[in-house]
PDB file of C-alpha atoms in Angstrom:
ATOM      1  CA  UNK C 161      87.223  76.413 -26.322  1.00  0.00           C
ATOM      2  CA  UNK C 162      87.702  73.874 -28.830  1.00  0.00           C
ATOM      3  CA  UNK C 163      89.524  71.779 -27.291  1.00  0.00           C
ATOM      4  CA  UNK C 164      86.820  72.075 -24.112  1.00  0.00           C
ATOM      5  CA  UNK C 165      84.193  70.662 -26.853  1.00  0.00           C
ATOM      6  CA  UNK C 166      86.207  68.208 -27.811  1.00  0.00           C
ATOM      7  CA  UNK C 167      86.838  66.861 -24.388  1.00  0.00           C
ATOM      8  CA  UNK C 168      83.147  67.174 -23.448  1.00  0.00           C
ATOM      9  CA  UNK C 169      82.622  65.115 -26.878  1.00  0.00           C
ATOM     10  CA  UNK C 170      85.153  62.203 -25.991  1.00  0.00           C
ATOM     11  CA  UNK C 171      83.656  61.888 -22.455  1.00  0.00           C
ATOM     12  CA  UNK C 172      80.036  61.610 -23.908  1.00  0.00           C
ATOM     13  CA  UNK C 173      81.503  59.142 -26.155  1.00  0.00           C
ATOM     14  CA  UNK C 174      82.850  57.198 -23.769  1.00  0.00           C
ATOM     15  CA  UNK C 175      79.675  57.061 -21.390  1.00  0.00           C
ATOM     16  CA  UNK C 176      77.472  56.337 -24.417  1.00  0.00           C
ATOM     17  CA  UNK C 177      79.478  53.338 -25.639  1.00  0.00           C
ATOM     18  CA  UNK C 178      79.301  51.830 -22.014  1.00  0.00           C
ATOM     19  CA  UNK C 179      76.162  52.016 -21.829  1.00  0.00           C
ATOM     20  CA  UNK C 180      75.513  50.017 -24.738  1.00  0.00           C
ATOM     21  CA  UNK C 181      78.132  47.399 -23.594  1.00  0.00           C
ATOM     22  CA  UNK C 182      76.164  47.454 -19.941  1.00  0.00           C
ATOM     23  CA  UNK C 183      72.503  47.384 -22.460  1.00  0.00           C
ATOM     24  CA  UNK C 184      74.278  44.484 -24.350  1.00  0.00           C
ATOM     25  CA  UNK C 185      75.738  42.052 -21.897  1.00  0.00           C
ATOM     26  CA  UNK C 186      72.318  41.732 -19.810  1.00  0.00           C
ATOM     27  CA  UNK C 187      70.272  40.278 -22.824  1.00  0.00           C
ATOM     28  CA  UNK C 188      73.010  37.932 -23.357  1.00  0.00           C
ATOM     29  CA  UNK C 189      73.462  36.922 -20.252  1.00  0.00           C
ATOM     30  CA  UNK C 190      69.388  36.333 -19.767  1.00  0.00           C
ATOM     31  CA  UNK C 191      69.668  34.302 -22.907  1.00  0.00           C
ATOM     32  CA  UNK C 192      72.510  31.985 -21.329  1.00  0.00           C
ATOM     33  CA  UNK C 193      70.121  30.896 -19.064  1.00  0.00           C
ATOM     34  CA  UNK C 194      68.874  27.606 -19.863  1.00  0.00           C
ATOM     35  CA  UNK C 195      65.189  26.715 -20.256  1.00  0.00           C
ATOM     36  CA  UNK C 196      63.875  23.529 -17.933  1.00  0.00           C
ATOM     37  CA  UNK C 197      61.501  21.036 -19.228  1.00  0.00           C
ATOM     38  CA  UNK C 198      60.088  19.120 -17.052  1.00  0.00           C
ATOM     39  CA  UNK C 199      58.528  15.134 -18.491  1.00  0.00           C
ATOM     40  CA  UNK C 200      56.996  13.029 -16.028  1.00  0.00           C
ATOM     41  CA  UNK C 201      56.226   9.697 -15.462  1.00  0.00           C
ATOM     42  CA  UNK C 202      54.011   6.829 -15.658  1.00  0.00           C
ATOM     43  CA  UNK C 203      50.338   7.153 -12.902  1.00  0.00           C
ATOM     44  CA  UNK C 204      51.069  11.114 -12.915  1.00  0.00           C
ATOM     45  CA  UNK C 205      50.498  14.098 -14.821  1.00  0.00           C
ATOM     46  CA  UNK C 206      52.525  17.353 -15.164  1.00  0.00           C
ATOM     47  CA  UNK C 207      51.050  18.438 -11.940  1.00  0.00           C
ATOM     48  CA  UNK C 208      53.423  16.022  -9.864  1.00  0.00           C
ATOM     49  CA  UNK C 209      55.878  19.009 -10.641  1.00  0.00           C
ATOM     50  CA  UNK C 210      54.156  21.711  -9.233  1.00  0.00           C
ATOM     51  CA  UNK C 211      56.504  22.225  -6.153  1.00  0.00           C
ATOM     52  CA  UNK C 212      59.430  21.908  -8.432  1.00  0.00           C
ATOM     53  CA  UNK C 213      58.210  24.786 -10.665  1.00  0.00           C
ATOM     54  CA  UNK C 214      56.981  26.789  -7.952  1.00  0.00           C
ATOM     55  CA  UNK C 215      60.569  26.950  -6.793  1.00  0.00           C
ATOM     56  CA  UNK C 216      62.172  27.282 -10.317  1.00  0.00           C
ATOM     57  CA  UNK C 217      59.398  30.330 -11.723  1.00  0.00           C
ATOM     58  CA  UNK C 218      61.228  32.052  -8.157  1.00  0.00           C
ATOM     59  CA  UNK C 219      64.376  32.332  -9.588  1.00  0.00           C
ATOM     60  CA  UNK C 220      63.186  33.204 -12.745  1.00  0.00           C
ATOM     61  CA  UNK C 221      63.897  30.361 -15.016  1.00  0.00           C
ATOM     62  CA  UNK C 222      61.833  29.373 -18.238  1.00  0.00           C
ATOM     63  CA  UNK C 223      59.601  26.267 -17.005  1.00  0.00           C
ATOM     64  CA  UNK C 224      57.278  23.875 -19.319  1.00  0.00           C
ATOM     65  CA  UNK C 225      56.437  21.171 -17.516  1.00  0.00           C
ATOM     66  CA  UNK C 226      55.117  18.608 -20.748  1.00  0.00           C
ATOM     67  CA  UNK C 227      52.776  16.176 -21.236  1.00  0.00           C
ATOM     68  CA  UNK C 228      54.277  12.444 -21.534  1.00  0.00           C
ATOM     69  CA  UNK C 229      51.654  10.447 -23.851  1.00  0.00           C
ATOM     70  CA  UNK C 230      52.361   7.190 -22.025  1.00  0.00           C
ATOM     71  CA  UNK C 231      52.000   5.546 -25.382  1.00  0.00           C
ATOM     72  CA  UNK C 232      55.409   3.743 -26.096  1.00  0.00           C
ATOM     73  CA  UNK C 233      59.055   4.660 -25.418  1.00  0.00           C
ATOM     74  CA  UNK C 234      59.745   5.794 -29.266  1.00  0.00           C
ATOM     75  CA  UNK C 235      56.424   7.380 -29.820  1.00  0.00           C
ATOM     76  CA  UNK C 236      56.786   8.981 -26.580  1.00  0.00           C
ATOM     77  CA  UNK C 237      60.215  10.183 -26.731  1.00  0.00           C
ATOM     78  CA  UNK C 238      59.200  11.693 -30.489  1.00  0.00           C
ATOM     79  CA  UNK C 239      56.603  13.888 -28.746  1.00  0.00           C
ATOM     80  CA  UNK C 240      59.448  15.837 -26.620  1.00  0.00           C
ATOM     81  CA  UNK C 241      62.165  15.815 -29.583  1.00  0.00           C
ATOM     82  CA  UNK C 242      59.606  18.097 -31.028  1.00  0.00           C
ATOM     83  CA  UNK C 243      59.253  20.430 -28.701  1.00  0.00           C
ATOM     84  CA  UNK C 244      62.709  20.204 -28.277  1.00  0.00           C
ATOM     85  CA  UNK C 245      63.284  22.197 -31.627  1.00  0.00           C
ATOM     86  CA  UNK C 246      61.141  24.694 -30.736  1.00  0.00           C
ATOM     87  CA  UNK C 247      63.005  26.035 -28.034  1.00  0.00           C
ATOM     88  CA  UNK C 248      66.172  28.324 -28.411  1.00  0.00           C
ATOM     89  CA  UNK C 249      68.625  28.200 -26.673  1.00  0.00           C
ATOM     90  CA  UNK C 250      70.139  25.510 -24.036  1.00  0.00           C
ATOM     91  CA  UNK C 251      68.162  23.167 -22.206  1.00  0.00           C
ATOM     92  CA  UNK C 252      67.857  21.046 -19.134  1.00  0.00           C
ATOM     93  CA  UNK C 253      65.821  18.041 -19.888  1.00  0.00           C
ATOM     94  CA  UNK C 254      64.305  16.384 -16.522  1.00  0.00           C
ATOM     95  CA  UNK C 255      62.598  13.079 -16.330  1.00  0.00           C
ATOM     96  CA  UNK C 256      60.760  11.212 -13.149  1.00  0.00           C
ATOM     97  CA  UNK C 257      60.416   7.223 -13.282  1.00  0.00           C
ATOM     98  CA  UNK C 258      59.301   6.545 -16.967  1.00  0.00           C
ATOM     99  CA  UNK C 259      60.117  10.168 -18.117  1.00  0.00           C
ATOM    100  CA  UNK C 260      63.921   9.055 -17.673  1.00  0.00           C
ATOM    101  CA  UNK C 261      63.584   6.249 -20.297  1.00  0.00           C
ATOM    102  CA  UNK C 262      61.891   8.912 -22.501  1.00  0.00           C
ATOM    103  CA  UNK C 263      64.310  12.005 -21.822  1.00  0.00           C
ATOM    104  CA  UNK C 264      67.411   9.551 -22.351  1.00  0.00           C
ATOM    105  CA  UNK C 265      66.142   8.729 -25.837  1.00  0.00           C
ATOM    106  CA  UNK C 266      65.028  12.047 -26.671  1.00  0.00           C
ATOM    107  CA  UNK C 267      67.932  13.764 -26.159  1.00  0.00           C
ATOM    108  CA  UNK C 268      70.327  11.456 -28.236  1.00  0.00           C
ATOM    109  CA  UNK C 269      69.650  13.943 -31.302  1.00  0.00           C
ATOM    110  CA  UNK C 270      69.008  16.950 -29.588  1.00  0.00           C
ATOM    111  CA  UNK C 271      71.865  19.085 -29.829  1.00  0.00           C
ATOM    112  CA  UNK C 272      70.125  22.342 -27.882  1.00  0.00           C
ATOM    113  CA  UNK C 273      69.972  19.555 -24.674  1.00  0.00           C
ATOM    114  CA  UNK C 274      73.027  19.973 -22.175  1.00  0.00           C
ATOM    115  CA  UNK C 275      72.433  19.022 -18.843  1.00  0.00           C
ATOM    116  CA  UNK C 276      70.105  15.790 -17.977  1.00  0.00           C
ATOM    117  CA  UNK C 277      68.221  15.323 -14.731  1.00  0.00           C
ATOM    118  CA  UNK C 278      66.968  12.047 -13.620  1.00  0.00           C
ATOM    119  CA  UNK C 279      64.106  11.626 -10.778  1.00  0.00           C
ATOM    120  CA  UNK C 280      63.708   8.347  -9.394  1.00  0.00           C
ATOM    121  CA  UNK C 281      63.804   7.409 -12.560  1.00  0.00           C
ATOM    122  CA  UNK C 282      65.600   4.946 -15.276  1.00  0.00           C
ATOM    123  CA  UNK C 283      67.860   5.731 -17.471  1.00  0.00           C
ATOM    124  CA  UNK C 284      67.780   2.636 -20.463  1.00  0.00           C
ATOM    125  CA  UNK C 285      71.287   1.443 -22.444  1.00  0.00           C
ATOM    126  CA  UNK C 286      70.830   0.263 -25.646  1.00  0.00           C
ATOM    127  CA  UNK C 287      68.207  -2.817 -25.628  1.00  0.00           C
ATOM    128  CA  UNK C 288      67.306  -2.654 -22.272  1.00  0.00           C
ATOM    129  CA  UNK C 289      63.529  -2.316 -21.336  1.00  0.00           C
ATOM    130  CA  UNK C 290      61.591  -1.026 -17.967  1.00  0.00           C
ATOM    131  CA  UNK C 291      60.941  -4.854 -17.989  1.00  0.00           C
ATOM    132  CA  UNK C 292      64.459  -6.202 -18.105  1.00  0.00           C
ATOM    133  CA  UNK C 293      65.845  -3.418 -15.823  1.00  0.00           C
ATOM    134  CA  UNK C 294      63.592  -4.544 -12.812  1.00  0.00           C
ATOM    135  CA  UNK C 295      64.442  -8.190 -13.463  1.00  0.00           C
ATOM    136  CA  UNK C 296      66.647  -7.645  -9.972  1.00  0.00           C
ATOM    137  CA  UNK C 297      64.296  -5.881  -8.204  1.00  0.00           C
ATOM    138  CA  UNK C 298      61.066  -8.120  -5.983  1.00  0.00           C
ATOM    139  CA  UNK C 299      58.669  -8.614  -8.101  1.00  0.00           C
ATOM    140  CA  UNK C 300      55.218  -6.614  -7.197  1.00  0.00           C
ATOM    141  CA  UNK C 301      52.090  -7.773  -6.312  1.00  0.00           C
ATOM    142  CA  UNK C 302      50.303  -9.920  -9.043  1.00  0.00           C
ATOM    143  CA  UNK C 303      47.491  -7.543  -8.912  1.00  0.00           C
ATOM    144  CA  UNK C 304      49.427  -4.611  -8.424  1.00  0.00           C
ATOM    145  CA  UNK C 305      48.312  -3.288 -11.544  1.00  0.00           C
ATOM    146  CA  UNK C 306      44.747  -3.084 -13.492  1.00  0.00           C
ATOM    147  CA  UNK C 307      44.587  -3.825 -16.882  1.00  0.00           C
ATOM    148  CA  UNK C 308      41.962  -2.024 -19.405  1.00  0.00           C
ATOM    149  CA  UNK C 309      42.311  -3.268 -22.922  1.00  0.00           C
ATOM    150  CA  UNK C 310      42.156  -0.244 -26.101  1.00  0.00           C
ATOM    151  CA  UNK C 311      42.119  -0.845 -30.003  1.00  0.00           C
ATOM    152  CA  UNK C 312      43.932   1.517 -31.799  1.00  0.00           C
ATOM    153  CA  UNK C 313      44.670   2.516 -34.947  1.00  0.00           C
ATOM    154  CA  UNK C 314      48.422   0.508 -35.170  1.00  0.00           C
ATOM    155  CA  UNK C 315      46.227  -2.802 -33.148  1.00  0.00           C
ATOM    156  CA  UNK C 316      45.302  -3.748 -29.858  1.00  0.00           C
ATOM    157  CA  UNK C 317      46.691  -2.903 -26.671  1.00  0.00           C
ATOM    158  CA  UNK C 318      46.068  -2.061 -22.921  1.00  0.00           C
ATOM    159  CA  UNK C 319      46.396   0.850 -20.284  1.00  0.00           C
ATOM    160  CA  UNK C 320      48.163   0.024 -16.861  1.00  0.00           C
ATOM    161  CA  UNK C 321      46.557   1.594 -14.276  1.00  0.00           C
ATOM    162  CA  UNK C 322      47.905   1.082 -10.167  1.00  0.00           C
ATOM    163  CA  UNK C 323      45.658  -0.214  -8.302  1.00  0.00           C
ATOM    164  CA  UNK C 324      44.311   2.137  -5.738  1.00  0.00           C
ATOM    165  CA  UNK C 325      44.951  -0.069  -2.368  1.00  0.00           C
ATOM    166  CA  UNK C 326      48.647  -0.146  -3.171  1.00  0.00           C
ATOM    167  CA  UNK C 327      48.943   3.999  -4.451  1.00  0.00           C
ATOM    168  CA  UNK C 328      49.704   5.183  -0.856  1.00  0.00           C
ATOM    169  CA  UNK C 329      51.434   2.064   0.089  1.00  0.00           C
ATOM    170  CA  UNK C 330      53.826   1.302  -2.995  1.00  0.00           C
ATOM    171  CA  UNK C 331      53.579   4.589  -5.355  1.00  0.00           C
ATOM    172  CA  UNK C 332      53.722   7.511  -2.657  1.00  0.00           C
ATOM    173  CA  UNK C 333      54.536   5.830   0.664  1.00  0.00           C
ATOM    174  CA  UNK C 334      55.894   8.928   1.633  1.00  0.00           C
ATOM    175  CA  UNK C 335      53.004  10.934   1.011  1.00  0.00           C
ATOM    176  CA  UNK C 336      50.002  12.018   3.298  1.00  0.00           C
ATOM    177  CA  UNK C 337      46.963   9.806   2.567  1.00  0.00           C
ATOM    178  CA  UNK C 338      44.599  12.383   1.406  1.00  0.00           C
ATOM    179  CA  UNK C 339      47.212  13.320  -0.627  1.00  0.00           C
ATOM    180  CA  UNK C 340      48.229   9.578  -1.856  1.00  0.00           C
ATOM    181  CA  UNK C 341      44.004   9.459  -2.126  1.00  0.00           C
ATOM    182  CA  UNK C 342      44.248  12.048  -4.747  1.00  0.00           C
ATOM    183  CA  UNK C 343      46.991  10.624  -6.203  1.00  0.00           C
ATOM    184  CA  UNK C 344      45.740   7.653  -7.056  1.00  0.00           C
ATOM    185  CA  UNK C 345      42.729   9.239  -8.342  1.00  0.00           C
ATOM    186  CA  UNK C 346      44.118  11.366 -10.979  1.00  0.00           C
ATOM    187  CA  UNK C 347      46.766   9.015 -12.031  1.00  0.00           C
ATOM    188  CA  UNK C 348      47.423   8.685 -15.948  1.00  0.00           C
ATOM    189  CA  UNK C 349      48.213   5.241 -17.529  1.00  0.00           C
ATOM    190  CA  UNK C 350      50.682   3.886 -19.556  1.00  0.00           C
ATOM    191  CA  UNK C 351      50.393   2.071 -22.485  1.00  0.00           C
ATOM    192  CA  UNK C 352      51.533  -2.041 -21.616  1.00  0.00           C
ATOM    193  CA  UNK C 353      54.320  -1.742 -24.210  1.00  0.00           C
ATOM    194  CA  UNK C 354      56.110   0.736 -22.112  1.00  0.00           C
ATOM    195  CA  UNK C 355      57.512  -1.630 -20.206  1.00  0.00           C
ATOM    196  CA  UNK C 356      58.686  -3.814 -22.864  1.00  0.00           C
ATOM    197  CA  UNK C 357      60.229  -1.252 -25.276  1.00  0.00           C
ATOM    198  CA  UNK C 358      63.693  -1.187 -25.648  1.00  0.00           C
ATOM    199  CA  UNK C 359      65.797   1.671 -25.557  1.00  0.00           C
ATOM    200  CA  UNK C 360      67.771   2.390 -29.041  1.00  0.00           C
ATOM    201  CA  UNK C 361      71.464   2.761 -29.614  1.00  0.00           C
ATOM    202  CA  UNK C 362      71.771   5.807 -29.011  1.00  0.00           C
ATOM    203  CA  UNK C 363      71.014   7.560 -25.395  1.00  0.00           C
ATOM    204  CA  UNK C 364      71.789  11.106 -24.527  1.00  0.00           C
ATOM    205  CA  UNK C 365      73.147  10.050 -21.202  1.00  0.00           C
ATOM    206  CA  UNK C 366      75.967   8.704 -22.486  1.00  0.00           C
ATOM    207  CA  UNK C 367      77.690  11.639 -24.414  1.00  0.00           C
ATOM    208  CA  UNK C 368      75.248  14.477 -21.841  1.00  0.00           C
ATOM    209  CA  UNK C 369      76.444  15.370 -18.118  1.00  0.00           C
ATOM    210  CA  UNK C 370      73.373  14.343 -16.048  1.00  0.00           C
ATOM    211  CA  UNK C 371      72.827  14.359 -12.623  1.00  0.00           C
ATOM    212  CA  UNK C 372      70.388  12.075 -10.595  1.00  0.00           C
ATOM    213  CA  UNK C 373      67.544  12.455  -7.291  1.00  0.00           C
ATOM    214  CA  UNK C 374      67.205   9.484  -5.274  1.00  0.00           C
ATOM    215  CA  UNK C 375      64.225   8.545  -2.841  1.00  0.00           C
ATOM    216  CA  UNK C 376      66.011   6.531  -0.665  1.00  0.00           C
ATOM    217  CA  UNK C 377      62.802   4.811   0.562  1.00  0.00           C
ATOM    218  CA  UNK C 378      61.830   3.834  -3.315  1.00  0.00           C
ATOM    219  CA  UNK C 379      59.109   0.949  -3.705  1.00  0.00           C
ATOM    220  CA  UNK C 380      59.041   1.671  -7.391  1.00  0.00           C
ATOM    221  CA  UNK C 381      62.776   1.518  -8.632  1.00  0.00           C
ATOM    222  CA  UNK C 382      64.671   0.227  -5.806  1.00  0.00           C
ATOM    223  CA  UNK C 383      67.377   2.713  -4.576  1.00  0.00           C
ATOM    224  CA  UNK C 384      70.160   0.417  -5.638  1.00  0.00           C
ATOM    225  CA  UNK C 385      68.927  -0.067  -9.131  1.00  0.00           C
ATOM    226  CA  UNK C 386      69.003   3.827  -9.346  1.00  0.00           C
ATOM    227  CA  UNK C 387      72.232   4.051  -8.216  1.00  0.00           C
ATOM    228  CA  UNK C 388      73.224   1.634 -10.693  1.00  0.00           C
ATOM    229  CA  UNK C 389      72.118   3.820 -13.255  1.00  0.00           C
ATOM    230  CA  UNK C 390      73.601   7.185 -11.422  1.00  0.00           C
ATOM    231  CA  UNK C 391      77.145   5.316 -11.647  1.00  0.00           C
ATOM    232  CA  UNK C 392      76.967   4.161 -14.698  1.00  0.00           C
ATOM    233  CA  UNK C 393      76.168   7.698 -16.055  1.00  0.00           C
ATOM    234  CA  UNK C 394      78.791   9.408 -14.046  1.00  0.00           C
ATOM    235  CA  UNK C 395      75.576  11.455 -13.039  1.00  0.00           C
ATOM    236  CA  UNK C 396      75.718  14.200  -9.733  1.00  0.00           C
ATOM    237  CA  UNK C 397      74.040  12.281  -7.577  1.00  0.00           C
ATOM    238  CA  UNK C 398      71.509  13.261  -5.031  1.00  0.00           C
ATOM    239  CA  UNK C 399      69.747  11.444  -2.164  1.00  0.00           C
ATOM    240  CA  UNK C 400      66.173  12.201  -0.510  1.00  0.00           C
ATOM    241  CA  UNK C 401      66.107  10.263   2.549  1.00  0.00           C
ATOM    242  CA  UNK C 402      62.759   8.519   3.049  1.00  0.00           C
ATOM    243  CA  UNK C 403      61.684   9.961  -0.167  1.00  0.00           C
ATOM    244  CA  UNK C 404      59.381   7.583  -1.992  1.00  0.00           C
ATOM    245  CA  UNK C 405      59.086   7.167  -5.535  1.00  0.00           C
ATOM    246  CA  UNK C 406      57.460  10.672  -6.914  1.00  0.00           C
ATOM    247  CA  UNK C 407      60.087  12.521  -4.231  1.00  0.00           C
ATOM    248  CA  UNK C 408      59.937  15.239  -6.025  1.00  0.00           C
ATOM    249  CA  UNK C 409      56.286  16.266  -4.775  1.00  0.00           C
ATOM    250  CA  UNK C 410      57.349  16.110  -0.601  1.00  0.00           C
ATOM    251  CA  UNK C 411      60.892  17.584  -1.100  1.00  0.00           C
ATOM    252  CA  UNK C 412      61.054  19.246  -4.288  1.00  0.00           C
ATOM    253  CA  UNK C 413      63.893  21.356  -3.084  1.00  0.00           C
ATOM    254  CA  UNK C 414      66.416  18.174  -3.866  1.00  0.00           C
ATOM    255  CA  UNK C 415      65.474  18.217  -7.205  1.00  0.00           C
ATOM    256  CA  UNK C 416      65.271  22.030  -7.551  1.00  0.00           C
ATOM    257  CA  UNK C 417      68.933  21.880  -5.990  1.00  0.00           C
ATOM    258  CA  UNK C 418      70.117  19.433  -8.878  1.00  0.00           C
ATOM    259  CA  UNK C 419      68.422  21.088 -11.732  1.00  0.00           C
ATOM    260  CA  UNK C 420      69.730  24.384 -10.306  1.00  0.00           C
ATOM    261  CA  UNK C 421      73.459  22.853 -10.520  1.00  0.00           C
ATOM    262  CA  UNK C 422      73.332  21.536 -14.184  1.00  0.00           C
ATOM    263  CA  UNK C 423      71.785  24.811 -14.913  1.00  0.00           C
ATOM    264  CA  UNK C 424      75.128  26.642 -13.568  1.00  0.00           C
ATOM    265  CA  UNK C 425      76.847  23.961 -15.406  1.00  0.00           C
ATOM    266  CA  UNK C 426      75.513  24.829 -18.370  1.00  0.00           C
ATOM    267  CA  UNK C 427      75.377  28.503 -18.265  1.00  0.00           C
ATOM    268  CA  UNK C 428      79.281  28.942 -17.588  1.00  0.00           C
TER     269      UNK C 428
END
């Protein structure tokens, strides 16, 4: 009889202790999984990702798509390097156009960042500006852009806005019209100086595995300035044929399918 108890007592034992290994391993494994933060670029908001986190919330990742202030490359870049530290765990950062200059700076001192994603976007070595990096590319119209001067509190400046008759054509050639329309309408600025900035020494590209979407049908950043940056990165790279410059919005499965392999590459 004794011994009977005893057995019954090792096999209850044993079924107890795995189920706490089973209870254990699923909260770490949930934890593994990396949060996404999403920064966009210049003439959009954090709506230009909705598609993108539509697709991401489905297979139950952690999404914030944040607000880029548009106000210059350092001051910008601060903004997500806080909210950076507020998140646990391992990240994905993900930048479109502009957002790349800002994520590649960001990220430089963010130890919590491990995979990069770039958009259509740039991705800055030390001293080099939006400016100096489309030095190669045709230069746009001279009226492509509309200028509204602001005083602020650090001096004088002015917000770049597109002009609406080249949105649909240059911007999001890929992109319905009502939808370019809207576009266009609800575009944010950027501050002039976020052109000029220059990127710092140090860039999380260089030392982070990053992997890159390319609209092949870019009016924005020509596709062969991206893949300049792609290469020099050693990014994944990623093509969108006839995607325009916000590709993410008309095929955000691309991006969804990079984001969704750094993620993997980060969580094992």
């Amino acid at each position: 009889m004794k011994k009977h108890k005893l057995l019954i007592a090792v096999i209850m034992f044993g079924l107890t202790w795995a189920a706490i290994v089973r209870a254990e391993a699923q909260p770490i494994e949930q934890q593994t999984k990396p949060t996404i933060l999403l920064v966009h670029g210049a003439w959009a908001d954090a709506s230009s990702w909705n598609g993108v986190v539509d697709l991401l919330l489905k297979d139950g990742y952690t999404v914030r798509a944040l607000p880029n202030t548009l106000r210059g490359l350092s001051a910008d870049a601060a903004v997500i390097s806080t909210y950076l530290k507020s998140v646990a765990g391992p990240v994905v950062l993900v930048g479109h156009s502009y957002g790349g200059s800002v994520i590649s700076v960001a990220s430089a001192n963010a130890p919590n960042v491990k995979a990069l994603v770039f958009v259509d976007a740039f991705a800055p070595d030390a001293g080099e500006s939006i400016h100096s990096e489309l030095a190669s590319a045709p230069p746009p119209p001279s009226d492509f852009t509309i200028s509204v001067p602001f005083t602020a509190s650090n001096g004088d400046g002015a917000d770049l806005y597109v002009n609406s008759k080249y949105f649909g054509t240059v911007f999001a050639s890929a992109e319905p019209a009502d939808v370019a329309t809207r576009l266009a309408a609800t575009q944010r600025p950027l501050a002039e100086r976020c052109a000029t900035d220059r990127a710092p020494e140090a860039v999380g590209w260089k030392t982070i595995p990053s992997w890159y979407v390319i609209g092949d049908a870019d009016k924005v950043i020509p596709p062969d300035i991206q893949l300049k940056f792609a290469t020099r990165a050693k990014s994944e790279i990623y093509h969108v044929p006839g995607g325009d410059h916000p590709s993410m919005i008309a095929h955000p499965e691309v991006t969804v399918a990079a984001i969704r392999d750094a993620a993997n590459a980060v969580s094992h």
